[in-house]
Amino acid sequence: MRTAERTADGEGMPWGEVTPEAARRLLVAAVEAFAERGYHATTTRDIASRAGMSPAALYIHYKTKEELLHRISRIGHDKALKILTAAADREGTAAERLTDAVRSFVGWHAARHTTARVVQYELDALADEHRAEIVELRRRSDATVRRILQDGVRDGEFDVPDVPGTTLAVLSLCIDVARWFNAQGRRTPGEVGTLYADLVLRMVVAREGPPPSAGSEGQK
Amino acid sequence: MRTAERTADGEGMPWGEVTPEAARRLLVAAVEAFAERGYHATTTRDIASRAGMSPAALYIHYKTKEELLHRISRIGHDKALKILTAAADREGTAAERLTDAVRSFVGWHAARHTTARVVQYELDALADEHRAEIVELRRRSDATVRRILQDGVRDGEFDVPDVPGTTLAVLSLCIDVARWFNAQGRRTPGEVGTLYADLVLRMVVAREGPPPSAGSEGQK
DNA sequence: CCCGAAGGTGAGCAAGCGCTTAGGTCTGCG
DNA sequence: CGCAGACCTAAGCGCTTGCTCACCTTCGGG
């Protein structure tokens, strides 16, 4: 039995892929601290003490404080991209795939808003090379959503005059959930995901019925 | 002739209401620095040198670095609230007022994205009492948008199952423009405003025509 | 029984931080 | 002219920061 390996990709336990247990405790502590106060306002002493260690222990597992942020950001963006591609690659109409994408993407940002806040709002603190790596992942997330919208327009399901702009707006709307979501609030992550999926669908669906094979270019 | 007084409310020049000219230079420098690096990563020396002054000059006009942030945040939130209430209080249908509100609110966040970034994303750095004051202004912005949506539902123009949730989503969508907008990008602030006004309207309009006095609840 | 690697600690260094203070230089006015 | 007040600077204080280093403990294997 290898329970640790079963969750090695972070499927079961959130940070299962961070392998030395002490390194994981430090990383989880860093996520909490960064989310609460922001990267620059968090001290290495604060991270270490949250993990129940001395300040020096951090540097056994990570070269710098920035490396911690990079690891968090990388794992988080990988997860976010995986959620989006899973929804985009499944079978179904564009509307079904978009609904699935928004619901799961928003659900993740709400349920794991602590992580998402760090992942989405602390990019500026990354070193140049690390930030470039992350920006590439975000470019791929953008392309994934754009593909769904393009498919919907092609099939006559959607009416989207500005596909790149609408893609940006949809992603922006979903990401910003991490900023305002409050676990003590009235809504569950699932409820927010459902609400947002509905709102996004309203943004893009064509007024008329969705004929599966209509190669027309209706004016408005 | 009192040209300085004409712009005393910040109508003409952006920071016209900040009165000693040296204090305004410092405040503008702080906005730029905070927007680029974030509040905590910005040093008082950096602010002063951007304003062409020595580090000590800052403390002649402001008691602390946090007071600078508070002043920026207060002025920015006043302006944002004024934009929203101006659109909400004008005459016209709910759809017209919502379009106006989103277009001007988004336009401001895009055109003045440097300021807006500080105003919207550095709340955590404020002292408790100052943050409470700002949160109250945001509560009023929320109420202003919610009122437009409620009016639209009442008049049968809008179909919004979850008014508070949709209000949150609309404001979140608009505010997040400050995070991604790039002055070097393809879109002008006005174009983004128009795009967003259209997207938001699609979120809320009822499928059927907007009868001004039709108390029916026909589903489709 | 010893050993060396892995993982941890206490003390502390150099640098940079927010902010203060003593003192200088203008300018308007009696 | 003299001088008060507004404005600004050079120097630096006390403290915190990210990070280092010499040393300690634990433990599986020859």
CSV table of N, CA and C in Angstrom, one decimal, chain A residues 10-129:
chain,number,residue,atom,x,y,z
A,10,GLY,N,-1.4,15.5,-6.0
A,10,GLY,CA,-2.2,16.5,-5.3
A,10,GLY,C,-3.7,16.3,-5.5
A,11,GLU,N,-4.1,15.2,-6.0
A,11,GLU,CA,-5.5,14.9,-6.3
A,11,GLU,C,-6.3,14.8,-5.0
A,12,GLY,N,-5.7,14.0,-4.1
A,12,GLY,CA,-6.4,13.8,-2.8
A,12,GLY,C,-6.1,14.9,-1.9
A,13,MET,N,-4.9,14.9,-1.2
A,13,MET,CA,-4.6,16.0,-0.3
A,13,MET,C,-4.1,17.2,-1.2
A,14,PRO,N,-4.4,18.4,-0.8
A,14,PRO,CA,-4.1,19.6,-1.6
A,14,PRO,C,-2.6,19.7,-1.9
A,15,TRP,N,-1.7,19.6,-0.9
A,15,TRP,CA,-0.3,19.8,-1.2
A,15,TRP,C,0.5,18.4,-1.1
A,16,GLY,N,-0.2,17.4,-1.5
A,16,GLY,CA,0.4,16.0,-1.4
A,16,GLY,C,1.7,15.9,-2.2
A,17,GLU,N,1.9,16.7,-3.2
A,17,GLU,CA,3.0,16.5,-4.1
A,17,GLU,C,4.3,17.1,-3.5
A,18,VAL,N,4.2,17.9,-2.4
A,18,VAL,CA,5.3,18.4,-1.8
A,18,VAL,C,5.9,17.4,-0.8
A,19,THR,N,7.0,16.8,-1.1
A,19,THR,CA,7.4,15.5,-0.5
A,19,THR,C,8.0,15.5,0.9
A,20,PRO,N,9.1,16.2,1.2
A,20,PRO,CA,9.4,16.0,2.6
A,20,PRO,C,8.4,16.7,3.5
A,21,GLU,N,7.9,16.0,4.5
A,21,GLU,CA,6.8,16.5,5.3
A,21,GLU,C,7.0,17.8,5.9
A,22,ALA,N,8.3,18.1,6.3
A,22,ALA,CA,8.6,19.4,6.9
A,22,ALA,C,8.5,20.5,5.8
A,23,ALA,N,8.9,20.2,4.6
A,23,ALA,CA,8.8,21.1,3.5
A,23,ALA,C,7.4,21.5,3.2
A,24,ARG,N,6.5,20.5,3.3
A,24,ARG,CA,5.1,20.7,3.1
A,24,ARG,C,4.5,21.6,4.2
A,25,ARG,N,4.9,21.3,5.4
A,25,ARG,CA,4.4,22.1,6.5
A,25,ARG,C,4.8,23.6,6.4
A,26,LEU,N,6.0,23.8,5.9
A,26,LEU,CA,6.5,25.2,5.7
A,26,LEU,C,5.7,25.8,4.6
A,27,LEU,N,5.5,25.1,3.5
A,27,LEU,CA,4.8,25.6,2.4
A,27,LEU,C,3.3,26.0,2.7
A,28,VAL,N,2.6,25.1,3.5
A,28,VAL,CA,1.3,25.4,3.9
A,28,VAL,C,1.2,26.7,4.8
A,29,ALA,N,2.2,26.7,5.7
A,29,ALA,CA,2.3,27.9,6.5
A,29,ALA,C,2.5,29.2,5.7
A,30,ALA,N,3.4,29.1,4.7
A,30,ALA,CA,3.6,30.2,3.8
A,30,ALA,C,2.4,30.6,3.1
A,31,VAL,N,1.6,29.7,2.6
A,31,VAL,CA,0.4,30.0,1.9
A,31,VAL,C,-0.6,30.8,2.8
A,32,GLU,N,-0.7,30.3,4.0
A,32,GLU,CA,-1.6,31.0,5.0
A,32,GLU,C,-1.1,32.5,5.2
A,33,ALA,N,0.2,32.6,5.5
A,33,ALA,CA,0.7,33.9,5.8
A,33,ALA,C,0.7,34.8,4.6
A,34,PHE,N,1.0,34.3,3.4
A,34,PHE,CA,1.0,35.2,2.3
A,34,PHE,C,-0.5,35.7,2.0
A,35,ALA,N,-1.4,34.8,2.2
A,35,ALA,CA,-2.8,35.1,1.9
A,35,ALA,C,-3.3,36.1,2.9
A,36,GLU,N,-2.9,36.0,4.1
A,36,GLU,CA,-3.4,37.0,5.1
A,36,GLU,C,-2.8,38.3,5.0
A,37,ARG,N,-1.4,38.4,4.9
A,37,ARG,CA,-0.8,39.7,5.0
A,37,ARG,C,-0.2,40.1,3.6
A,38,GLY,N,0.0,39.2,2.7
A,38,GLY,CA,0.7,39.5,1.4
A,38,GLY,C,2.1,39.1,1.5
A,39,TYR,N,2.7,38.8,0.4
A,39,TYR,CA,4.1,38.3,0.4
A,39,TYR,C,5.1,39.2,1.1
A,40,HIS,N,5.1,40.5,0.7
A,40,HIS,CA,6.1,41.4,1.2
A,40,HIS,C,5.9,41.7,2.7
A,41,ALA,N,4.7,41.6,3.2
A,41,ALA,CA,4.5,41.8,4.6
A,41,ALA,C,4.7,40.6,5.5
A,42,THR,N,5.0,39.5,4.9
A,42,THR,CA,5.2,38.3,5.6
A,42,THR,C,6.7,38.0,5.8
A,43,THR,N,7.1,37.7,7.1
A,43,THR,CA,8.5,37.5,7.4
A,43,THR,C,8.8,36.0,7.4
A,44,THR,N,10.0,35.7,7.1
A,44,THR,CA,10.4,34.2,7.2
A,44,THR,C,10.3,33.7,8.6
A,45,ARG,N,10.4,34.6,9.6
A,45,ARG,CA,10.2,34.1,10.9
A,45,ARG,C,8.8,33.7,11.2
A,46,ASP,N,7.8,34.5,10.6
A,46,ASP,CA,6.4,34.2,10.7
A,46,ASP,C,6.1,32.8,10.1
A,47,ILE,N,6.6,32.6,8.9
A,47,ILE,CA,6.4,31.3,8.2
A,47,ILE,C,6.9,30.2,9.1
A,48,ALA,N,8.1,30.3,9.5
A,48,ALA,CA,8.8,29.2,10.3
A,48,ALA,C,8.0,28.9,11.6
A,49,SER,N,7.6,30.0,12.3
A,49,SER,CA,6.9,29.8,13.5
A,49,SER,C,5.5,29.2,13.3
A,50,ARG,N,4.8,29.5,12.2
A,50,ARG,CA,3.6,28.9,11.9
A,50,ARG,C,3.7,27.4,11.7
A,51,ALA,N,4.9,27.0,11.2
A,51,ALA,CA,5.2,25.6,10.9
A,51,ALA,C,5.8,24.9,12.1
A,52,GLY,N,5.9,25.7,13.2
A,52,GLY,CA,6.5,25.1,14.4
A,52,GLY,C,8.0,24.8,14.4
A,53,MET,N,8.7,25.7,13.7
A,53,MET,CA,10.1,25.5,13.5
A,53,MET,C,10.9,26.8,13.8
A,54,SER,N,12.2,26.7,13.9
A,54,SER,CA,13.0,27.9,14.0
A,54,SER,C,13.2,28.6,12.7
A,55,PRO,N,13.5,29.9,12.7
A,55,PRO,CA,13.6,30.6,11.5
A,55,PRO,C,14.6,30.0,10.5
A,56,ALA,N,15.7,29.4,11.0
A,56,ALA,CA,16.7,28.8,10.1
A,56,ALA,C,16.2,27.6,9.4
A,57,ALA,N,15.2,26.9,9.9
A,57,ALA,CA,14.8,25.6,9.3
A,57,ALA,C,14.2,25.8,7.9
A,58,LEU,N,13.7,27.0,7.6
A,58,LEU,CA,13.2,27.3,6.3
A,58,LEU,C,14.2,27.1,5.2
A,59,TYR,N,15.4,27.4,5.5
A,59,TYR,CA,16.5,27.5,4.5
A,59,TYR,C,17.1,26.1,4.3
A,60,ILE,N,16.7,25.1,5.0
A,60,ILE,CA,17.1,23.7,4.7
A,60,ILE,C,16.3,23.2,3.5
A,61,HIS,N,15.1,23.6,3.4
A,61,HIS,CA,14.2,23.1,2.3
A,61,HIS,C,14.0,24.1,1.2
A,62,TYR,N,14.2,25.4,1.4
A,62,TYR,CA,14.1,26.3,0.3
A,62,TYR,C,15.2,27.3,0.3
A,63,LYS,N,15.7,27.6,-0.9
A,63,LYS,CA,16.9,28.5,-1.0
A,63,LYS,C,16.5,29.9,-0.5
A,64,THR,N,15.4,30.4,-0.9
A,64,THR,CA,14.9,31.8,-0.6
A,64,THR,C,13.4,31.8,-0.3
A,65,LYS,N,13.0,32.9,0.2
A,65,LYS,CA,11.5,33.1,0.4
A,65,LYS,C,10.8,33.2,-0.9
A,66,GLU,N,11.5,33.7,-1.9
A,66,GLU,CA,10.9,33.8,-3.2
A,66,GLU,C,10.7,32.4,-3.8
A,67,GLU,N,11.6,31.5,-3.5
A,67,GLU,CA,11.4,30.1,-4.1
A,67,GLU,C,10.1,29.5,-3.5
A,68,LEU,N,9.8,29.8,-2.3
A,68,LEU,CA,8.5,29.3,-1.7
A,68,LEU,C,7.4,29.8,-2.5
A,69,LEU,N,7.4,31.1,-2.7
A,69,LEU,CA,6.3,31.7,-3.5
A,69,LEU,C,6.2,31.1,-4.9
A,70,HIS,N,7.3,30.9,-5.5
A,70,HIS,CA,7.3,30.3,-6.8
A,70,HIS,C,6.7,28.9,-6.8
A,71,ARG,N,7.1,28.1,-5.9
A,71,ARG,CA,6.6,26.7,-5.8
A,71,ARG,C,5.1,26.7,-5.6
A,72,ILE,N,4.6,27.6,-4.7
A,72,ILE,CA,3.1,27.7,-4.5
A,72,ILE,C,2.4,28.2,-5.8
A,73,SER,N,3.0,29.2,-6.4
A,73,SER,CA,2.4,29.7,-7.6
A,73,SER,C,2.4,28.7,-8.8
A,74,ARG,N,3.5,27.9,-8.9
A,74,ARG,CA,3.6,26.9,-9.9
A,74,ARG,C,2.5,25.8,-9.7
A,75,ILE,N,2.5,25.3,-8.5
A,75,ILE,CA,1.5,24.2,-8.3
A,75,ILE,C,0.1,24.7,-8.4
A,76,GLY,N,-0.2,25.9,-8.0
A,76,GLY,CA,-1.5,26.4,-8.1
A,76,GLY,C,-1.9,26.6,-9.5
A,77,HIS,N,-1.1,27.2,-10.3
A,77,HIS,CA,-1.4,27.4,-11.7
A,77,HIS,C,-1.5,26.1,-12.5
A,78,ASP,N,-0.7,25.1,-12.2
A,78,ASP,CA,-0.9,23.8,-12.8
A,78,ASP,C,-2.3,23.3,-12.5
A,79,LYS,N,-2.7,23.4,-11.3
A,79,LYS,CA,-4.0,22.9,-10.9
A,79,LYS,C,-5.1,23.6,-11.6
A,80,ALA,N,-5.0,25.0,-11.6
A,80,ALA,CA,-6.0,25.8,-12.3
A,80,ALA,C,-6.1,25.4,-13.8
A,81,LEU,N,-5.0,25.3,-14.4
A,81,LEU,CA,-5.0,25.0,-15.9
A,81,LEU,C,-5.6,23.6,-16.1
A,82,LYS,N,-5.3,22.7,-15.2
A,82,LYS,CA,-5.8,21.3,-15.3
A,82,LYS,C,-7.3,21.3,-15.2
A,83,ILE,N,-7.9,22.1,-14.3
A,83,ILE,CA,-9.3,22.2,-14.2
A,83,ILE,C,-10.0,22.7,-15.5
A,84,LEU,N,-9.4,23.8,-16.0
A,84,LEU,CA,-9.9,24.3,-17.3
A,84,LEU,C,-9.8,23.4,-18.4
A,85,THR,N,-8.7,22.7,-18.6
A,85,THR,CA,-8.6,21.9,-19.8
A,85,THR,C,-9.5,20.6,-19.7
A,86,ALA,N,-9.6,20.1,-18.4
A,86,ALA,CA,-10.5,19.0,-18.2
A,86,ALA,C,-11.9,19.3,-18.7
A,87,ALA,N,-12.4,20.6,-18.4
A,87,ALA,CA,-13.7,21.0,-18.8
A,87,ALA,C,-13.8,21.2,-20.4
A,88,ALA,N,-12.7,21.8,-20.9
A,88,ALA,CA,-12.7,22.1,-22.3
A,88,ALA,C,-12.6,20.9,-23.2
A,89,ASP,N,-11.9,19.8,-22.7
A,89,ASP,CA,-11.7,18.7,-23.5
A,89,ASP,C,-12.8,17.6,-23.5
A,90,ARG,N,-13.8,17.8,-22.5
A,90,ARG,CA,-14.8,16.8,-22.4
A,90,ARG,C,-15.8,16.9,-23.6
A,91,GLU,N,-16.6,15.9,-23.7
A,91,GLU,CA,-17.6,15.9,-24.8
A,91,GLU,C,-18.8,16.8,-24.4
A,92,GLY,N,-19.5,17.3,-25.4
A,92,GLY,CA,-20.7,18.1,-25.1
A,92,GLY,C,-20.7,19.3,-25.9
A,93,THR,N,-21.8,20.1,-25.8
A,93,THR,CA,-21.9,21.4,-26.5
A,93,THR,C,-20.9,22.4,-25.9
A,94,ALA,N,-20.7,23.5,-26.6
A,94,ALA,CA,-19.9,24.5,-26.1
A,94,ALA,C,-20.5,25.1,-24.8
A,95,ALA,N,-21.8,25.2,-24.7
A,95,ALA,CA,-22.4,25.7,-23.5
A,95,ALA,C,-22.2,24.8,-22.3
A,96,GLU,N,-22.3,23.5,-22.6
A,96,GLU,CA,-22.0,22.6,-21.5
A,96,GLU,C,-20.6,22.6,-21.0
A,97,ARG,N,-19.7,22.7,-21.9
A,97,ARG,CA,-18.3,22.8,-21.6
A,97,ARG,C,-17.9,24.1,-20.8
A,98,LEU,N,-18.5,25.2,-21.3
A,98,LEU,CA,-18.3,26.5,-20.7
A,98,LEU,C,-18.9,26.5,-19.2
A,99,THR,N,-20.1,26.0,-19.1
A,99,THR,CA,-20.7,25.9,-17.8
A,99,THR,C,-19.8,25.1,-16.8
A,100,ASP,N,-19.3,23.9,-17.3
A,100,ASP,CA,-18.5,23.1,-16.5
A,100,ASP,C,-17.2,23.8,-16.1
A,101,ALA,N,-16.6,24.5,-17.1
A,101,ALA,CA,-15.3,25.2,-16.9
A,101,ALA,C,-15.5,26.2,-15.8
A,102,VAL,N,-16.5,27.1,-16.0
A,102,VAL,CA,-16.7,28.2,-15.0
A,102,VAL,C,-17.0,27.6,-13.6
A,103,ARG,N,-17.9,26.6,-13.6
A,103,ARG,CA,-18.3,26.1,-12.3
A,103,ARG,C,-17.2,25.5,-11.5
A,104,SER,N,-16.3,24.7,-12.2
A,104,SER,CA,-15.2,24.1,-11.5
A,104,SER,C,-14.1,25.0,-11.2
A,105,PHE,N,-13.9,26.0,-12.1
A,105,PHE,CA,-12.8,27.0,-11.9
A,105,PHE,C,-13.2,27.9,-10.8
A,106,VAL,N,-14.4,28.4,-10.8
A,106,VAL,CA,-14.8,29.2,-9.7
A,106,VAL,C,-14.9,28.5,-8.4
A,107,GLY,N,-15.4,27.2,-8.5
A,107,GLY,CA,-15.5,26.4,-7.2
A,107,GLY,C,-14.1,26.3,-6.6
A,108,TRP,N,-13.1,26.1,-7.4
A,108,TRP,CA,-11.7,25.9,-6.9
A,108,TRP,C,-11.3,27.3,-6.2
A,109,HIS,N,-11.5,28.4,-6.9
A,109,HIS,CA,-11.1,29.7,-6.4
A,109,HIS,C,-11.8,30.0,-5.1
A,110,ALA,N,-13.0,29.5,-4.9
A,110,ALA,CA,-13.8,29.8,-3.7
A,110,ALA,C,-13.3,28.8,-2.6
A,111,ALA,N,-13.3,27.5,-2.9
A,111,ALA,CA,-13.0,26.5,-1.9
A,111,ALA,C,-11.6,26.7,-1.4
A,112,ARG,N,-10.7,27.0,-2.3
A,112,ARG,CA,-9.3,27.1,-2.0
A,112,ARG,C,-8.8,28.6,-2.1
A,113,HIS,N,-9.7,29.5,-1.6
A,113,HIS,CA,-9.4,30.9,-1.8
A,113,HIS,C,-8.1,31.4,-1.2
A,114,THR,N,-7.7,30.7,-0.1
A,114,THR,CA,-6.4,31.1,0.5
A,114,THR,C,-5.3,30.9,-0.5
A,115,THR,N,-5.2,29.7,-1.0
A,115,THR,CA,-4.2,29.4,-2.0
A,115,THR,C,-4.4,30.3,-3.3
A,116,ALA,N,-5.6,30.4,-3.8
A,116,ALA,CA,-5.8,31.1,-5.0
A,116,ALA,C,-5.4,32.6,-4.9
A,117,ARG,N,-5.6,33.2,-3.7
A,117,ARG,CA,-5.3,34.6,-3.5
A,117,ARG,C,-3.8,34.8,-3.7
A,118,VAL,N,-3.0,33.9,-3.2
A,118,VAL,CA,-1.6,34.0,-3.3
A,118,VAL,C,-1.2,33.8,-4.8
A,119,VAL,N,-1.8,32.7,-5.4
A,119,VAL,CA,-1.4,32.3,-6.7
A,119,VAL,C,-1.8,33.4,-7.7
A,120,GLN,N,-2.9,34.1,-7.5
A,120,GLN,CA,-3.4,35.0,-8.5
A,120,GLN,C,-2.9,36.5,-8.3
A,121,TYR,N,-2.6,36.8,-7.0
A,121,TYR,CA,-2.4,38.2,-6.7
A,121,TYR,C,-1.0,38.6,-6.3
A,122,GLU,N,-0.1,37.6,-6.3
A,122,GLU,CA,1.3,37.9,-5.9
A,122,GLU,C,2.3,37.6,-7.0
A,123,LEU,N,1.8,37.7,-8.2
A,123,LEU,CA,2.7,37.5,-9.4
A,123,LEU,C,3.9,38.5,-9.4
A,124,ASP,N,3.6,39.7,-9.0
A,124,ASP,CA,4.6,40.8,-9.1
A,124,ASP,C,5.9,40.5,-8.2
A,125,ALA,N,5.7,39.7,-7.2
A,125,ALA,CA,6.8,39.4,-6.3
A,125,ALA,C,7.7,38.3,-6.8
A,126,LEU,N,7.3,37.7,-7.8
A,126,LEU,CA,8.2,36.6,-8.4
A,126,LEU,C,9.4,37.2,-9.1
A,127,ALA,N,10.5,36.5,-9.1
A,127,ALA,CA,11.7,36.9,-9.9
A,127,ALA,C,11.3,36.8,-11.4
A,128,ASP,N,12.0,37.5,-12.2
A,128,ASP,CA,11.7,37.7,-13.6
A,128,ASP,C,11.5,36.3,-14.3
A,129,GLU,N,12.5,35.5,-14.2
A,129,GLU,CA,12.4,34.2,-14.9
A,129,GLU,C,11.2,33.3,-14.4
